[in-house]
Amino acid sequence: MIYLLKIALRNLLRNRRRSAMTGSAIGIGALALLVFGSFTTYIFAGLQTNLVQHIGHLTVFRNGYFLFGAGNPAAYAIDDYQKVMQLIAADPTVGPFVNVMTPTQSLVGIAGNFENGNDAAKTFLGVGIIPSDRDKMRQWNEFGVSRVAAPDDRLTDDDSSRGLVGGGLARILGLCAQMKLSNCVAPPAQRPTVVASATPDLGLADLAHRDLGSGASAQATDPEISLLAATAGGAPNVVDLRVSGVDPQGAKELDDNYVAMHFALAQQLVYGRGEHKATGIVLQLRRSEDLGKARAALNQLFQREHLDLEVRDYVELTPFYAQVVSLFGSIFLFMALIMGVIVLFAVVNTMTMNVMERTNEIGTIRAMGVRRGGIRRQFIAEGLVLGAVGATLGAILAVAVVVSVNAAGLTWWPPGQASPTPLQLDLFGRPLLLAGTWLALTVIATLAALIPANRAAKMSVVDALRHV
Amino acid sequence: MVATTNTPAVRLRQVAKTYNAGAAEVAAVKGISLEIPFHRFTVVVGPSGSGKTTLLNLIGCIDTPSGGTVEICGQDVGKLRDNLLSDFRARNIGFVFQGFNLIPVLSAFENVEYPLLLVGMAVRERRERTMAMLDAVGLTEHAARRPNALSGGQKQRVAIARALVKEPQLVLADEPTANLDSATGATIIELMRRVQRQSNTTFVFSTHDPQLMSHADTSFAIRDGVLTDSHGSEQP
């Protein structure tokens, strides 16, 4: 075998330029696949990290919330959610996996800004969170693709009156000037006329303290908006929210509607003086690979405890993630297919020319007693060597490109994210990508050599010897 | 191999070979019968196009006859399938070609060693025998050279060494001096004669030069695919 490969290498070196061109085609194929594969790995890791930092790995809902809860979150809230959290924390399987467990309250309503002569209102999608849990979740960086986020001191556990809004909502509510926001356009002085007034008969500001009383005192520096929502019982309720800052969202629709507030304030708004519940319990795991086990254990726990709860993971909650994974996977497969075809034709062409040029030599060694199989093996070995050398060079080049890109400190805006993140191609974390690409290209080159190799093997000895 | 003391190295019976040249059929060999005993230095003489090469191809088992039987060392080679025929050639027949036909990516040593690889000889014995053969043709100091670094005469010496290294029953040389100048050609014929005597191998070589017949133990003259004369042998 070693002798065969040695001869194969020498034969390839006979026509260095041709072999170099074919090897380059294979190498460039390997380079393209490996760099793009590294990029997709990074994309997946970046997206996953972003999602897990914001919505955790798993969310526990009351049965039916996932399908119908968006219309009336309060109706599908989890009763006695604290007991459920205690059960989860005590579970011997799930407990050790959990990094952060925090309740959330989703809600919908109308946000209005009536301060300083403003008269703006807008529907909003709100979420109630526990600020310290949010900070801890934002530290999750299993794949090392995210900058470590500093604790967000705009929200604190001990001040439930403060919240954040999306950049779009801040603009619509006319908060740009008050909050001194850059890249934020103030609403025009002359607003378009509407047929019917959007302002409710009962002003939001008037309603603001109906349930809250005077618990939330305003700070002079932060603007205050009013949030109107229907309570679980169907009655309107209003709270004031001091906007501590903007939390830009990647999608405009969400950015124009997003309000994050203290969990207690969200509960206050939705449940008023009634029993305070939560629409979800978010679980952020230490490692993503434990997701399946944790989910199965949670389902067992809920079944055992006869709890009317279900678990959804971040992929189900964010179809965008699965779509991006599918899109990049398809592009990678398409690229792999194109590269495979290029390598196939390049090797077939090169080996066919080699066979043509060495026809007399084929006749000679057949006359000396080499079987047809021996001829076939010789040319297949040349395809193998060509593929292996080309793929190895491509892999080395890909490593150099990945190292250079990572060292360059480039940043980019991943899809669905509102801030730039460092571009870190991940090749070394995917040994299967490296080995698979190398192997696939080498196998394609070897198989491609089979066609001319068969042709060479089938030659008549006399005809081959006569060939000039 | 079923050779016995009475079996000739080569036995052809009414061997014919016809080629299809487009619509026409060309008879290159027309019913030749001959026997070549073992250990003879045999020459087949004839002008260009007389059928010498076709006859040697048939004897060398690299071509199949259109009619008749070919027995080499007692083996009816027409009964052998391709792989067995290849193995038969690897063990029993050495070739020396007019154009030398050395493998360009192999050194002189490796070219000579190559036939021994095909018969699965152990490394040590292979190397010893290769060096001995190169020594016999006077090319020890050129062992590491590739064919493109050798002269025509040196290439043909390597080719002779390659043909003889496995100690075959039969060595076929198709116009081995045609691409050499007359002095080098004479040296090559002399060398072939000498190594044939030393190895006691059956040698068959073709030439269009009737003067070379004087070197042979046995000679056949061929013209238009038919034997016209023979010396030192009996036609069956």
mmCIF file of C-alpha atoms in Angstrom, chain A residues 259-458:
data_model
loop_
_atom_site.group_PDB
_atom_site.id
_atom_site.type_symbol
_atom_site.label_atom_id
_atom_site.label_comp_id
_atom_site.label_asym_id
_atom_site.label_seq_id
_atom_site.Cartn_x
_atom_site.Cartn_y
_atom_site.Cartn_z
ATOM 1 C CA VAL A 259 -41.749 46.905 27.756
ATOM 2 C CA ALA A 260 -39.720 45.141 30.444
ATOM 3 C CA MET A 261 -40.749 45.809 34.012
ATOM 4 C CA HIS A 262 -40.243 44.440 37.456
ATOM 5 C CA PHE A 263 -42.033 41.161 37.984
ATOM 6 C CA ALA A 264 -43.902 42.628 40.949
ATOM 7 C CA LEU A 265 -45.137 45.571 38.895
ATOM 8 C CA ALA A 266 -46.337 43.255 36.127
ATOM 9 C CA GLN A 267 -48.177 41.173 38.692
ATOM 10 C CA GLN A 268 -49.631 44.357 40.163
ATOM 11 C CA LEU A 269 -50.919 45.373 36.775
ATOM 12 C CA VAL A 270 -52.366 42.005 35.793
ATOM 13 C CA TYR A 271 -53.658 40.715 39.068
ATOM 14 C CA GLY A 272 -54.314 43.929 41.021
ATOM 15 C CA ARG A 273 -55.173 42.930 44.527
ATOM 16 C CA GLY A 274 -55.908 39.308 43.531
ATOM 17 C CA GLU A 275 -53.658 36.279 43.810
ATOM 18 C CA HIS A 276 -50.341 36.974 42.154
ATOM 19 C CA LYS A 277 -49.384 34.359 39.611
ATOM 20 C CA ALA A 278 -46.805 33.946 36.854
ATOM 21 C CA THR A 279 -47.300 33.089 33.220
ATOM 22 C CA GLY A 280 -44.036 31.225 32.999
ATOM 23 C CA ILE A 281 -41.101 29.837 34.920
ATOM 24 C CA VAL A 282 -37.893 30.257 32.962
ATOM 25 C CA LEU A 283 -35.084 27.774 33.466
ATOM 26 C CA GLN A 284 -31.614 28.550 32.242
ATOM 27 C CA LEU A 285 -29.422 25.454 32.409
ATOM 28 C CA ARG A 286 -25.707 25.411 33.003
ATOM 29 C CA ARG A 287 -25.109 23.388 29.836
ATOM 30 C CA SER A 288 -27.263 23.161 26.723
ATOM 31 C CA GLU A 289 -26.555 19.469 26.339
ATOM 32 C CA ASP A 290 -28.626 18.786 29.478
ATOM 33 C CA LEU A 291 -31.734 20.253 27.892
ATOM 34 C CA GLY A 292 -33.236 16.924 26.838
ATOM 35 C CA LYS A 293 -32.684 15.289 30.217
ATOM 36 C CA ALA A 294 -33.995 18.319 32.095
ATOM 37 C CA ARG A 295 -37.092 18.497 29.936
ATOM 38 C CA ALA A 296 -37.850 14.812 30.369
ATOM 39 C CA ALA A 297 -37.357 15.074 34.127
ATOM 40 C CA LEU A 298 -39.658 18.095 34.300
ATOM 41 C CA ASN A 299 -42.389 16.274 32.416
ATOM 42 C CA GLN A 300 -42.034 13.336 34.827
ATOM 43 C CA LEU A 301 -42.156 15.711 37.774
ATOM 44 C CA PHE A 302 -45.343 17.422 36.556
ATOM 45 C CA GLN A 303 -46.960 14.071 35.854
ATOM 46 C CA ARG A 304 -45.973 12.759 39.257
ATOM 47 C CA GLU A 305 -47.264 15.855 41.030
ATOM 48 C CA HIS A 306 -50.420 16.047 38.854
ATOM 49 C CA LEU A 307 -49.572 19.580 37.777
ATOM 50 C CA ASP A 308 -51.319 21.009 34.720
ATOM 51 C CA LEU A 309 -48.045 22.279 33.261
ATOM 52 C CA GLU A 310 -46.029 21.862 30.090
ATOM 53 C CA VAL A 311 -42.431 22.613 29.123
ATOM 54 C CA ARG A 312 -41.259 24.345 25.970
ATOM 55 C CA ASP A 313 -37.691 24.913 24.896
ATOM 56 C CA TYR A 314 -36.178 27.999 23.323
ATOM 57 C CA VAL A 315 -36.359 26.516 19.830
ATOM 58 C CA GLU A 316 -40.118 26.091 20.098
ATOM 59 C CA LEU A 317 -40.514 29.558 21.547
ATOM 60 C CA THR A 318 -38.374 31.108 18.819
ATOM 61 C CA PRO A 319 -39.164 29.652 15.387
ATOM 62 C CA PHE A 320 -36.674 32.160 14.001
ATOM 63 C CA TYR A 321 -33.816 30.133 15.490
ATOM 64 C CA ALA A 322 -34.899 26.929 13.786
ATOM 65 C CA GLN A 323 -35.389 28.850 10.533
ATOM 66 C CA VAL A 324 -31.880 30.303 10.695
ATOM 67 C CA VAL A 325 -30.406 26.880 11.487
ATOM 68 C CA SER A 326 -32.324 25.377 8.598
ATOM 69 C CA LEU A 327 -31.338 28.193 6.233
ATOM 70 C CA PHE A 328 -27.630 27.981 7.019
ATOM 71 C CA GLY A 329 -27.782 24.196 6.953
ATOM 72 C CA SER A 330 -29.319 24.335 3.477
ATOM 73 C CA ILE A 331 -26.723 26.814 2.251
ATOM 74 C CA PHE A 332 -23.945 24.612 3.636
ATOM 75 C CA LEU A 333 -25.389 21.533 1.959
ATOM 76 C CA PHE A 334 -25.761 23.405 -1.307
ATOM 77 C CA MET A 335 -22.152 24.591 -1.093
ATOM 78 C CA ALA A 336 -20.986 21.082 -0.248
ATOM 79 C CA LEU A 337 -22.865 19.739 -3.247
ATOM 80 C CA ILE A 338 -21.336 22.313 -5.590
ATOM 81 C CA MET A 339 -17.848 21.693 -4.198
ATOM 82 C CA GLY A 340 -18.340 17.957 -4.484
ATOM 83 C CA VAL A 341 -19.341 18.251 -8.143
ATOM 84 C CA ILE A 342 -16.391 20.550 -8.891
ATOM 85 C CA VAL A 343 -13.967 18.141 -7.220
ATOM 86 C CA LEU A 344 -15.560 15.204 -9.023
ATOM 87 C CA PHE A 345 -15.187 16.744 -12.457
ATOM 88 C CA ALA A 346 -11.727 18.163 -11.764
ATOM 89 C CA VAL A 347 -10.400 14.781 -10.666
ATOM 90 C CA VAL A 348 -12.124 12.881 -13.479
ATOM 91 C CA ASN A 349 -10.609 15.322 -15.975
ATOM 92 C CA THR A 350 -7.118 15.131 -14.477
ATOM 93 C CA MET A 351 -7.117 11.367 -14.137
ATOM 94 C CA THR A 352 -8.519 10.891 -17.651
ATOM 95 C CA MET A 353 -5.641 12.948 -19.020
ATOM 96 C CA ASN A 354 -3.208 10.942 -16.908
ATOM 97 C CA VAL A 355 -4.602 7.699 -18.300
ATOM 98 C CA MET A 356 -4.370 9.006 -21.852
ATOM 99 C CA GLU A 357 -0.778 10.101 -21.383
ATOM 100 C CA ARG A 358 0.260 6.866 -19.721
ATOM 101 C CA THR A 359 -1.488 4.444 -22.047
ATOM 102 C CA ASN A 360 1.807 2.971 -23.221
ATOM 103 C CA GLU A 361 2.952 2.609 -19.633
ATOM 104 C CA ILE A 362 -0.298 0.849 -18.764
ATOM 105 C CA GLY A 363 0.344 -1.603 -21.603
ATOM 106 C CA THR A 364 3.900 -2.157 -20.393
ATOM 107 C CA ILE A 365 3.031 -3.052 -16.830
ATOM 108 C CA ARG A 366 0.069 -5.145 -17.940
ATOM 109 C CA ALA A 367 2.483 -7.081 -20.183
ATOM 110 C CA MET A 368 4.774 -7.512 -17.188
ATOM 111 C CA GLY A 369 1.949 -9.216 -15.340
ATOM 112 C CA VAL A 370 0.014 -6.536 -13.484
ATOM 113 C CA ARG A 371 -3.643 -7.509 -13.298
ATOM 114 C CA ARG A 372 -6.474 -5.202 -14.345
ATOM 115 C CA GLY A 373 -7.166 -4.684 -10.643
ATOM 116 C CA GLY A 374 -3.595 -3.512 -10.139
ATOM 117 C CA ILE A 375 -4.017 -0.845 -12.812
ATOM 118 C CA ARG A 376 -7.324 0.212 -11.255
ATOM 119 C CA ARG A 377 -5.744 0.428 -7.799
ATOM 120 C CA GLN A 378 -2.875 2.543 -9.107
ATOM 121 C CA PHE A 379 -5.133 5.237 -10.544
ATOM 122 C CA ILE A 380 -7.516 5.134 -7.590
ATOM 123 C CA ALA A 381 -4.497 5.611 -5.328
ATOM 124 C CA GLU A 382 -3.605 8.690 -7.351
ATOM 125 C CA GLY A 383 -7.130 10.065 -6.858
ATOM 126 C CA LEU A 384 -6.835 9.305 -3.151
ATOM 127 C CA VAL A 385 -3.482 11.069 -2.836
ATOM 128 C CA LEU A 386 -4.735 14.030 -4.879
ATOM 129 C CA GLY A 387 -7.852 14.313 -2.710
ATOM 130 C CA ALA A 388 -6.005 13.845 0.567
ATOM 131 C CA VAL A 389 -3.273 16.359 -0.261
ATOM 132 C CA GLY A 390 -5.778 18.919 -1.604
ATOM 133 C CA ALA A 391 -8.129 18.523 1.359
ATOM 134 C CA THR A 392 -5.225 18.719 3.816
ATOM 135 C CA LEU A 393 -3.935 21.918 2.232
ATOM 136 C CA GLY A 394 -7.464 23.326 2.297
ATOM 137 C CA ALA A 395 -7.820 22.414 5.962
ATOM 138 C CA ILE A 396 -4.497 24.063 6.825
ATOM 139 C CA LEU A 397 -5.559 27.163 4.916
ATOM 140 C CA ALA A 398 -8.933 27.151 6.680
ATOM 141 C CA VAL A 399 -7.216 26.984 10.077
ATOM 142 C CA ALA A 400 -5.059 29.967 9.068
ATOM 143 C CA VAL A 401 -8.110 31.947 7.914
ATOM 144 C CA VAL A 402 -10.072 31.123 11.073
ATOM 145 C CA VAL A 403 -7.169 32.063 13.339
ATOM 146 C CA SER A 404 -6.619 35.313 11.405
ATOM 147 C CA VAL A 405 -10.291 36.309 11.463
ATOM 148 C CA ASN A 406 -10.572 35.561 15.165
ATOM 149 C CA ALA A 407 -7.424 37.535 15.900
ATOM 150 C CA ALA A 408 -8.629 40.504 13.843
ATOM 151 C CA GLY A 409 -11.311 41.352 16.420
ATOM 152 C CA LEU A 410 -14.063 41.869 13.860
ATOM 153 C CA THR A 411 -17.625 42.463 15.005
ATOM 154 C CA TRP A 412 -20.936 42.015 13.242
ATOM 155 C CA TRP A 413 -24.675 42.160 13.821
ATOM 156 C CA PRO A 414 -26.124 38.672 13.987
ATOM 157 C CA PRO A 415 -29.682 38.287 12.703
ATOM 158 C CA GLY A 416 -32.277 39.169 15.305
ATOM 159 C CA GLN A 417 -29.829 40.913 17.593
ATOM 160 C CA ALA A 418 -29.795 44.584 18.466
ATOM 161 C CA SER A 419 -26.101 45.015 19.163
ATOM 162 C CA PRO A 420 -22.858 43.949 17.466
ATOM 163 C CA THR A 421 -20.997 40.908 18.737
ATOM 164 C CA PRO A 422 -17.423 39.759 18.121
ATOM 165 C CA LEU A 423 -16.983 37.542 15.086
ATOM 166 C CA GLN A 424 -15.354 34.335 16.276
ATOM 167 C CA LEU A 425 -15.251 31.503 13.761
ATOM 168 C CA ASP A 426 -15.415 28.145 15.474
ATOM 169 C CA LEU A 427 -13.484 25.449 13.652
ATOM 170 C CA PHE A 428 -11.687 23.714 16.480
ATOM 171 C CA GLY A 429 -14.915 23.167 18.372
ATOM 172 C CA ARG A 430 -16.218 21.077 15.508
ATOM 173 C CA PRO A 431 -13.765 18.270 14.848
ATOM 174 C CA LEU A 432 -16.495 16.415 12.974
ATOM 175 C CA LEU A 433 -16.781 19.272 10.468
ATOM 176 C CA LEU A 434 -13.024 19.181 9.914
ATOM 177 C CA ALA A 435 -12.800 15.400 9.669
ATOM 178 C CA GLY A 436 -16.028 15.112 7.685
ATOM 179 C CA THR A 437 -15.020 17.696 5.083
ATOM 180 C CA TRP A 438 -11.558 16.182 4.690
ATOM 181 C CA LEU A 439 -12.956 12.684 4.401
ATOM 182 C CA ALA A 440 -15.788 13.645 2.039
ATOM 183 C CA LEU A 441 -13.490 15.460 -0.407
ATOM 184 C CA THR A 442 -10.913 12.680 -0.280
ATOM 185 C CA VAL A 443 -13.577 10.039 -0.889
ATOM 186 C CA ILE A 444 -15.083 12.059 -3.769
ATOM 187 C CA ALA A 445 -11.631 12.430 -5.358
ATOM 188 C CA THR A 446 -10.996 8.712 -4.899
ATOM 189 C CA LEU A 447 -14.349 7.729 -6.368
ATOM 190 C CA ALA A 448 -13.890 10.205 -9.211
ATOM 191 C CA ALA A 449 -10.648 8.427 -10.120
ATOM 192 C CA LEU A 450 -12.580 5.176 -10.418
ATOM 193 C CA ILE A 451 -14.055 6.151 -13.790
ATOM 194 C CA PRO A 452 -10.725 6.716 -15.616
ATOM 195 C CA ALA A 453 -9.147 3.914 -13.566
ATOM 196 C CA ASN A 454 -11.703 1.459 -14.928
ATOM 197 C CA ARG A 455 -11.047 2.705 -18.400
ATOM 198 C CA ALA A 456 -7.330 2.150 -17.932
ATOM 199 C CA ALA A 457 -7.894 -1.316 -16.496
ATOM 200 C CA LYS A 458 -10.036 -2.393 -19.431
#
